[in-house]
Structure formats: C-alpha cells, structure tokens
mmCIF file of C-alpha atoms in Angstrom:
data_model
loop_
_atom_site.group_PDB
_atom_site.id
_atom_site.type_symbol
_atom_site.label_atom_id
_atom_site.label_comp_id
_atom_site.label_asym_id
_atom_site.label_seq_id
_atom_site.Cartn_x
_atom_site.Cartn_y
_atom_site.Cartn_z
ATOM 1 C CA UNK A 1163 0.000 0.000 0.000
ATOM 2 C CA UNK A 1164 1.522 3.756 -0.595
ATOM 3 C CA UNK A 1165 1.700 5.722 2.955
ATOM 4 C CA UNK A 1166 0.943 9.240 2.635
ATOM 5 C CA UNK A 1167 2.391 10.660 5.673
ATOM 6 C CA UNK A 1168 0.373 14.300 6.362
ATOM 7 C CA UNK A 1169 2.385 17.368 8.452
ATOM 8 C CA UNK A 1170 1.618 19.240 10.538
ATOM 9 C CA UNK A 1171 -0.647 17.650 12.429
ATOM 10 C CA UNK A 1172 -1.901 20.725 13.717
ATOM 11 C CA UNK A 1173 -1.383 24.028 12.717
ATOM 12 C CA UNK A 1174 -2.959 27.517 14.112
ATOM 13 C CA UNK A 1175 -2.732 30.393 12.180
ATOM 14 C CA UNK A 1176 -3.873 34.245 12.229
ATOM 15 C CA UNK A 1177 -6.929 35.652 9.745
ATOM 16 C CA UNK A 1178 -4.586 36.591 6.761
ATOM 17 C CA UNK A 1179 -1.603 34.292 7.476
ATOM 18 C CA UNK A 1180 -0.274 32.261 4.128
ATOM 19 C CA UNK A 1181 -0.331 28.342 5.728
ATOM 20 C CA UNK A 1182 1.026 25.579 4.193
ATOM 21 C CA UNK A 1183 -0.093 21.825 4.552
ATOM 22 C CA UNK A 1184 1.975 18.992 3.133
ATOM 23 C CA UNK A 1185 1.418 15.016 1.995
ATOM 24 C CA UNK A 1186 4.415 13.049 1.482
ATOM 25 C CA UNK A 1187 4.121 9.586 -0.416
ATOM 26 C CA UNK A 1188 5.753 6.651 -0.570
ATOM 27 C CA UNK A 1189 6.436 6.021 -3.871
ATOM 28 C CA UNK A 1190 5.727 8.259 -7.088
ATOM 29 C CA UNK A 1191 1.787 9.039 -7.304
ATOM 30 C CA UNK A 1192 1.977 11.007 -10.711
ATOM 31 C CA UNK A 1193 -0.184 13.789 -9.131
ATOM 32 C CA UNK A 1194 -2.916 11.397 -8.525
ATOM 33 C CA UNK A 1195 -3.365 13.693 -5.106
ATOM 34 C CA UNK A 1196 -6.479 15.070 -3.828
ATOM 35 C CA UNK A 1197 -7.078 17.599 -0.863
ATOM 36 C CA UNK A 1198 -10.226 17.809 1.103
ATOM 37 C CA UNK A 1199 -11.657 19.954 3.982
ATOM 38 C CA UNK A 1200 -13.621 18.832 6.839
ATOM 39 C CA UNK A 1201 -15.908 20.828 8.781
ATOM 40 C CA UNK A 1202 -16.638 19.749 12.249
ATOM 41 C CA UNK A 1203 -19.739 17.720 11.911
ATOM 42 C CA UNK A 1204 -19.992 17.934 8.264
ATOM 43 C CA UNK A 1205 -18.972 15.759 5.378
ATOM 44 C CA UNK A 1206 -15.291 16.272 3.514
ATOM 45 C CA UNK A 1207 -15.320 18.675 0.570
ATOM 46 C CA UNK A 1208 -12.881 18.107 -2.072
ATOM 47 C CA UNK A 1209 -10.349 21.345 -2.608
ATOM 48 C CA UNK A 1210 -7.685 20.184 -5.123
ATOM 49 C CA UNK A 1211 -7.761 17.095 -7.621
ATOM 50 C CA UNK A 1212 -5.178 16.064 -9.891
ATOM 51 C CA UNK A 1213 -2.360 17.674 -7.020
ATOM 52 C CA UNK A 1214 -2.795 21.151 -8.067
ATOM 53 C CA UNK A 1215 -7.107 21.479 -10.001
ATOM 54 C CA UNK A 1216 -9.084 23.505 -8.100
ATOM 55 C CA UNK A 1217 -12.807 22.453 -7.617
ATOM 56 C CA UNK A 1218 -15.391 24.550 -8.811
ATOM 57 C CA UNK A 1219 -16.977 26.660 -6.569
ATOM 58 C CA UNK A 1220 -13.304 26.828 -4.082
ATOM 59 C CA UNK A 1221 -11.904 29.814 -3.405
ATOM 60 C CA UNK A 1222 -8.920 31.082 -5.177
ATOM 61 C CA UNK A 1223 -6.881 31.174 -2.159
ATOM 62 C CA UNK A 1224 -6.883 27.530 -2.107
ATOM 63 C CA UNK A 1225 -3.683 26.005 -4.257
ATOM 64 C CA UNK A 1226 -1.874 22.998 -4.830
ATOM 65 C CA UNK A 1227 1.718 22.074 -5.771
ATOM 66 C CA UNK A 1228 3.846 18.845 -5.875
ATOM 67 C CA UNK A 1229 4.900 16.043 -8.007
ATOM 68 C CA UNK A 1230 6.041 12.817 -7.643
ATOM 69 C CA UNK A 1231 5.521 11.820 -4.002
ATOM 70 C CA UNK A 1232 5.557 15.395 -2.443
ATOM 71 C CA UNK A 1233 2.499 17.651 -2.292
ATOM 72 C CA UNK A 1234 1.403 20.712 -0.716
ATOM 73 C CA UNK A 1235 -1.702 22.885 -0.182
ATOM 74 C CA UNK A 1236 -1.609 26.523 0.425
ATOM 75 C CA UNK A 1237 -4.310 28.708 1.759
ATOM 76 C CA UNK A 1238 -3.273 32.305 0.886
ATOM 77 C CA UNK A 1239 -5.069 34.357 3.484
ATOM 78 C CA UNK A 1240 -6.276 32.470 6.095
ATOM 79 C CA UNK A 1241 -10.346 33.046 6.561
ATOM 80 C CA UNK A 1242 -12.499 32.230 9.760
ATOM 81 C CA UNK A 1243 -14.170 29.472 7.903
ATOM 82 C CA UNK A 1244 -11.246 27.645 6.481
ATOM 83 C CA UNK A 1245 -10.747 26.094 10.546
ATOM 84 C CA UNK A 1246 -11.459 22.453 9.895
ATOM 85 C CA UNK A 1247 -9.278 19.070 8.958
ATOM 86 C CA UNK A 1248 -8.045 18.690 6.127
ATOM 87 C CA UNK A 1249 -6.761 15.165 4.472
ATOM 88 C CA UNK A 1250 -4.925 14.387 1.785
ATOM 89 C CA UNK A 1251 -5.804 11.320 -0.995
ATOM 90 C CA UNK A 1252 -3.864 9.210 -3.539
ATOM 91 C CA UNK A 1253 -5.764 7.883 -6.342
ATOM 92 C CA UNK A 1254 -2.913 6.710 -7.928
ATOM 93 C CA UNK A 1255 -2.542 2.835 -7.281
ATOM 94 C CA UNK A 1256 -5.579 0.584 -4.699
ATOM 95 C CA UNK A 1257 -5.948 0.787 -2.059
ATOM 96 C CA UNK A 1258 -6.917 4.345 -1.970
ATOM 97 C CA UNK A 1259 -4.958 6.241 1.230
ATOM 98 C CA UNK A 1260 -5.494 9.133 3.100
ATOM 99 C CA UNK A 1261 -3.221 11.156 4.986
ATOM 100 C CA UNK A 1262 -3.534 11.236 8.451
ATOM 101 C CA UNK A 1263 -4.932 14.745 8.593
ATOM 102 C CA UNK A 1264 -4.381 19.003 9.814
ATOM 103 C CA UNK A 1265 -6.448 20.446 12.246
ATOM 104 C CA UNK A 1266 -5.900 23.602 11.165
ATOM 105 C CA UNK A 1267 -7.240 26.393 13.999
ATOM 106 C CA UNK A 1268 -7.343 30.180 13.893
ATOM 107 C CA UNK A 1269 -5.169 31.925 16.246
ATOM 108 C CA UNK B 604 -28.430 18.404 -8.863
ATOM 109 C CA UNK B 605 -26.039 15.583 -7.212
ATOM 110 C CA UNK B 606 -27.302 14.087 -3.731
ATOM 111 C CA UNK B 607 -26.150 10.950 -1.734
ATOM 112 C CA UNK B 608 -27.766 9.628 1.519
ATOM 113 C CA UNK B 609 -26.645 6.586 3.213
ATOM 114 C CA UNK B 610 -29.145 4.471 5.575
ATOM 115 C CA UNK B 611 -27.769 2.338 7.786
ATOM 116 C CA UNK B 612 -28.795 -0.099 11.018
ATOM 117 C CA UNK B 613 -27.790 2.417 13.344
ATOM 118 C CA UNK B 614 -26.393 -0.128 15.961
ATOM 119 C CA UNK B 615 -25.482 -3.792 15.552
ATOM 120 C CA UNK B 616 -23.992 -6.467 17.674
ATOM 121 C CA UNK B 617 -20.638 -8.253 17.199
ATOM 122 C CA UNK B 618 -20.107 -10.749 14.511
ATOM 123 C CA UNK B 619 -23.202 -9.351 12.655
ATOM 124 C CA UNK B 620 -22.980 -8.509 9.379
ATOM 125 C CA UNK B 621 -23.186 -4.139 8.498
ATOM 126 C CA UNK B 622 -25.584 -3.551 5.463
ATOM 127 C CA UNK B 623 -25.302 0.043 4.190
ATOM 128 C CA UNK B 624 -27.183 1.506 1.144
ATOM 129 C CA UNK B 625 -26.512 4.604 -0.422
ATOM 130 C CA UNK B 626 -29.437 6.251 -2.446
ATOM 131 C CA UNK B 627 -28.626 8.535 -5.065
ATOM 132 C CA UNK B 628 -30.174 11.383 -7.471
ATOM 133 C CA UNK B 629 -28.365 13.675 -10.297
ATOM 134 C CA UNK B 630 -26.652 11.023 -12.196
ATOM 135 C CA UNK B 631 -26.968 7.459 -12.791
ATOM 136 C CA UNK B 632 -24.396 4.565 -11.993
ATOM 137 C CA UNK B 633 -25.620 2.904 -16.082
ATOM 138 C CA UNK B 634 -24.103 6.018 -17.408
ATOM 139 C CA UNK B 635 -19.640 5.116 -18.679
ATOM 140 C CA UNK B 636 -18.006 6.874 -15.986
ATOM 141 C CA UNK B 637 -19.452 6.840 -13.386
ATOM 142 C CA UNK B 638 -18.626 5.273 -9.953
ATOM 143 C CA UNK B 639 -19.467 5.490 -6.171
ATOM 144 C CA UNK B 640 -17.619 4.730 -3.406
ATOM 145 C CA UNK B 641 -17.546 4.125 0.136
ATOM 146 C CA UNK B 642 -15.297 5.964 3.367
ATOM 147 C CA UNK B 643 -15.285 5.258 6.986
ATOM 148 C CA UNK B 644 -14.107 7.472 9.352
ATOM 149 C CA UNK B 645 -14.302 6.438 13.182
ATOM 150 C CA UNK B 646 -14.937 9.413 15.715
ATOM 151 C CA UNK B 647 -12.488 12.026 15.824
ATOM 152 C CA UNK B 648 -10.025 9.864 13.659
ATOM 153 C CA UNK B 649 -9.069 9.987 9.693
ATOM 154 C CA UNK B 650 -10.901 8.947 6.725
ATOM 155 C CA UNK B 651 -10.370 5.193 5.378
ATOM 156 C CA UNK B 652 -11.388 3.981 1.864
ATOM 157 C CA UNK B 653 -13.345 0.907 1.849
ATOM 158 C CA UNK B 654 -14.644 0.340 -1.748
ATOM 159 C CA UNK B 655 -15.568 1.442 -5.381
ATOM 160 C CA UNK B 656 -17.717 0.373 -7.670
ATOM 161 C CA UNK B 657 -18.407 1.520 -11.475
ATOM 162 C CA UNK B 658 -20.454 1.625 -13.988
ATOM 163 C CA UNK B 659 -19.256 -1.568 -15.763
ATOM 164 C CA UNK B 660 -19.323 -2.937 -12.276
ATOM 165 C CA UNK B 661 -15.603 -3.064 -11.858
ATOM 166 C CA UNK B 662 -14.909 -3.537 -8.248
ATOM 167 C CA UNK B 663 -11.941 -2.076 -5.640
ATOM 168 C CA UNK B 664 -11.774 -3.129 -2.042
ATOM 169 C CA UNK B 665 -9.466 -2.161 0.501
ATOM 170 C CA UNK B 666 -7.621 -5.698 1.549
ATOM 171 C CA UNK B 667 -6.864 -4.113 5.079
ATOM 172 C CA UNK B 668 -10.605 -5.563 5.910
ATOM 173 C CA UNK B 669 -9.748 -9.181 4.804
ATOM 174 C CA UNK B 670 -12.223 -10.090 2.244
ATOM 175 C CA UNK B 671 -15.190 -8.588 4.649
ATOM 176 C CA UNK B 672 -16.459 -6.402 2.206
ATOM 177 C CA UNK B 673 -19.085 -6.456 -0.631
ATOM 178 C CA UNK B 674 -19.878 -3.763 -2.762
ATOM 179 C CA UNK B 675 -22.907 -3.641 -5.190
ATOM 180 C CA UNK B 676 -25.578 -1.517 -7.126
ATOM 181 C CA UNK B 677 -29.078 -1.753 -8.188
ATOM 182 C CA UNK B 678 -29.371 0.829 -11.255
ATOM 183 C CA UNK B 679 -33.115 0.704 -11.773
ATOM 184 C CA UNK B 680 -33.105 2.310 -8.220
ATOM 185 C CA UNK B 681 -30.138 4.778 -7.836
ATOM 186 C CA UNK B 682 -28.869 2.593 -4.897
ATOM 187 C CA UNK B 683 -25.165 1.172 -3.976
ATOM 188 C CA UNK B 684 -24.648 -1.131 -1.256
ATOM 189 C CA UNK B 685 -21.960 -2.025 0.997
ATOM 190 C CA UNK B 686 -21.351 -5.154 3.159
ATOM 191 C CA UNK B 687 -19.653 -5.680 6.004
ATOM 192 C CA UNK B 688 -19.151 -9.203 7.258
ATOM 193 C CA UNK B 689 -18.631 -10.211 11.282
ATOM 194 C CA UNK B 690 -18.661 -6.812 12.651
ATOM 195 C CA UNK B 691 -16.712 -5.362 15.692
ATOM 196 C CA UNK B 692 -16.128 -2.800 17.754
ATOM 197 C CA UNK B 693 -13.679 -1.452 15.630
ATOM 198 C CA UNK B 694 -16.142 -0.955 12.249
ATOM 199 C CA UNK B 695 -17.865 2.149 14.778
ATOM 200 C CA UNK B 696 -17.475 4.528 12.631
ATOM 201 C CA UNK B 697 -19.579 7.465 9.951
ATOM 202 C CA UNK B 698 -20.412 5.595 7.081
ATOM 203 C CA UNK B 699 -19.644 7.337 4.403
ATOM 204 C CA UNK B 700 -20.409 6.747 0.375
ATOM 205 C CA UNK B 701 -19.235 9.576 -2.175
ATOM 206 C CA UNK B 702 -19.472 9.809 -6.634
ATOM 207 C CA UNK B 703 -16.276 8.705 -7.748
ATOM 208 C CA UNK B 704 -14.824 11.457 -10.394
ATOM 209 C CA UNK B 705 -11.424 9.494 -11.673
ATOM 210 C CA UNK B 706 -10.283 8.684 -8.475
ATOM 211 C CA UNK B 707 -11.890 11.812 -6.053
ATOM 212 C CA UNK B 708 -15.091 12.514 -4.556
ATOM 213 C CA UNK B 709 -16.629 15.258 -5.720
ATOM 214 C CA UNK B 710 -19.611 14.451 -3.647
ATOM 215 C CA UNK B 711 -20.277 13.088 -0.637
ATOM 216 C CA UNK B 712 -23.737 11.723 1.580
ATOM 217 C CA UNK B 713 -24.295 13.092 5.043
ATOM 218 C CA UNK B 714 -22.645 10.221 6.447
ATOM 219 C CA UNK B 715 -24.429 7.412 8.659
ATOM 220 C CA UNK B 716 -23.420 6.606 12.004
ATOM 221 C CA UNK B 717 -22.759 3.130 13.013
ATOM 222 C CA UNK B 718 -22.125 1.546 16.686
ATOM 223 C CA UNK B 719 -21.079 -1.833 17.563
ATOM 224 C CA UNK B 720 -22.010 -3.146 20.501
ATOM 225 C CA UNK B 721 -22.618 -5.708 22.609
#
C-alpha cells in the first residue's frame, strides 16, 4: 500500500496568514493527489484534484503544488471558515490512502 | 443536482454482518463513468477507503478488511450497497459513500453513524 504521511498535524494560524499543509508519499503518485476539507460535523469537501485542479466553486486562495511523491496545499489568506481538517488522498494505485490529517485552527 | 444519503442499522452487535445503502439522485451509476464509493471514518479519527464500484461494475476493495467487504448496485433504483461481514467494535465509525470522479469525490452523503455493541 503507498503511505501518505500528512504534516503538521496541527497548525494555528492568524486571519490573513499564508499556511502551508503537506502530503508526502511513498512512492511516485503522478499527481494522482487530492485535498479535502472537513468541517466539524460535516462531510469532507474536495479542494484540489489532480495535485494542483481547483474544484469549482473553491476559493482562489486555495492552491496545490507537488509532483512525484511530495504535495502541498496553500491557503493564501487564512479566513475564519477555512478552521477544519483537512486530508490528503492518492488515487494513484488501490488501495486508496489518506493522509492522516491538519487540524488547522485560527489563532 | 447531485445528492447521496446513506441508511444504515444504526447499531449492531458483534459478529453481525453491516448492510449500508446509499441512495442517489443527479446522475446514474448505467451512465460510462461513473462510480461510487464508500469511506469510513471512526470518531475524531481519519478517513479510510473501503470500496468502489463503477459503472461496468468493476470492483476495488481495501484488503486491510480481509475479504469482509461487498460492494454492489441496483441501477433501476439509484442505490449502492456495501457489506460488512462479522462486525466489531472497531467498524464504529460514519459511514460514508461519495461519486467517484477518476479517483476523487466530488460528492459526498451526510454520512451514517454506526455503533457496535454488545
């Protein structure tokens, strides 16, 4: 199975602050990398397919980077309702993984 | 419009077996493409795939659960299934089932809780 190994695993950051999250595979998943946000009590939402696509209907601020087996996604401006957990996914090779997931808190 | 639901038992006893459906509206699991899948995710803990199925009624499982799982559809009703064989406490969890897009979810049910317990 590929391990995607998610950092931070918390993270707390100011309204306005540039964050960073990152997924680290391990092995080469050819961008096959997906972010998603969880709200507390809600369902995920996907952010980012194909390592660096942004969904319709996410803000801009939202961005992916990364090849081969390292990934990141930037929010640009940190916004009250961006607190939440987000996960990483590889849809490169079965079984599916997740990262382990941010809790990512305003300050 | 895409919308998921998933229905579920609610609570079950060890060693039972989990049936989960997942009723659909907005597309239609006859149509080339198209795929749902299923996601666990146990309280305050990550997400975990558990299955696809497609269109064509290709078939992914996640070996981790040892041959527990069944995955199915009925297309005349906008419905996908998931079985779980000889529960435990460990399958507690929010069921979830999502549209397959390529490999992501673009959309996802409200999720169904599930307790095991004796």
């Amino acid at each position: 199975d590929i391990q995607m190994t998610q950092s931070p695993a918390s993270l707390s950051a100011s309204l306005g602050e540039t964050i960073s999250i990152e997924c680290r595979a391990s092995e080469d998943i050819y961008s096959n990398l997906a972010w998603y946000q969880q709200k507390s009590g809600k369902s995920p939402q996907l952010l980012i397919y194909a390592a660096n696509r942004l969904q319709d209907g996410v803000p801009s601020r939202f961005s992916g980077s990364g090849s081969g087996t390292q990934y990141s996604l930037k929010i640009s401006g940190m916004q009250p309702e961006d607190e939440g957990d987000y996960f990483c996914l590889q849809g490169s090779k079965f079984p599916l993984t997740f990262g382990s997931g941010t809790k990512l808190e305003i300050k | 419009q895409v919308t998921l639901k998933e229905s579920g038992p609610g609570i079950l006893q060890p060693s039972q077996t989990l049936s989960l459906t997942c009723t659909f509206s907005g597309f239609s699991l006859s149509t080339y493409g198209m795929g749902v899948g299923w996601i666990r995710q146990p309280s305050g803990k990550g997400l975990e795939w558990l299955a696809n199925i497609w269109w064509d009624d290709d078939k992914y499982y996640n070996p981790s659960l040892k041959n527990r799982l069944t995955i199915s559809k009925d297309t005349s009703n906008n419905q996908a299934f998931l079985k779980i064989t000889n529960v435990d406490t460990a399958d507690t969890a929010t069921y979830y089932c999502a549209r397959i897009e390529t490999s992501d979810y673009p959309y996802w049910g409200q999720g169904v809780m599930v307790t095991v317990s004796s």
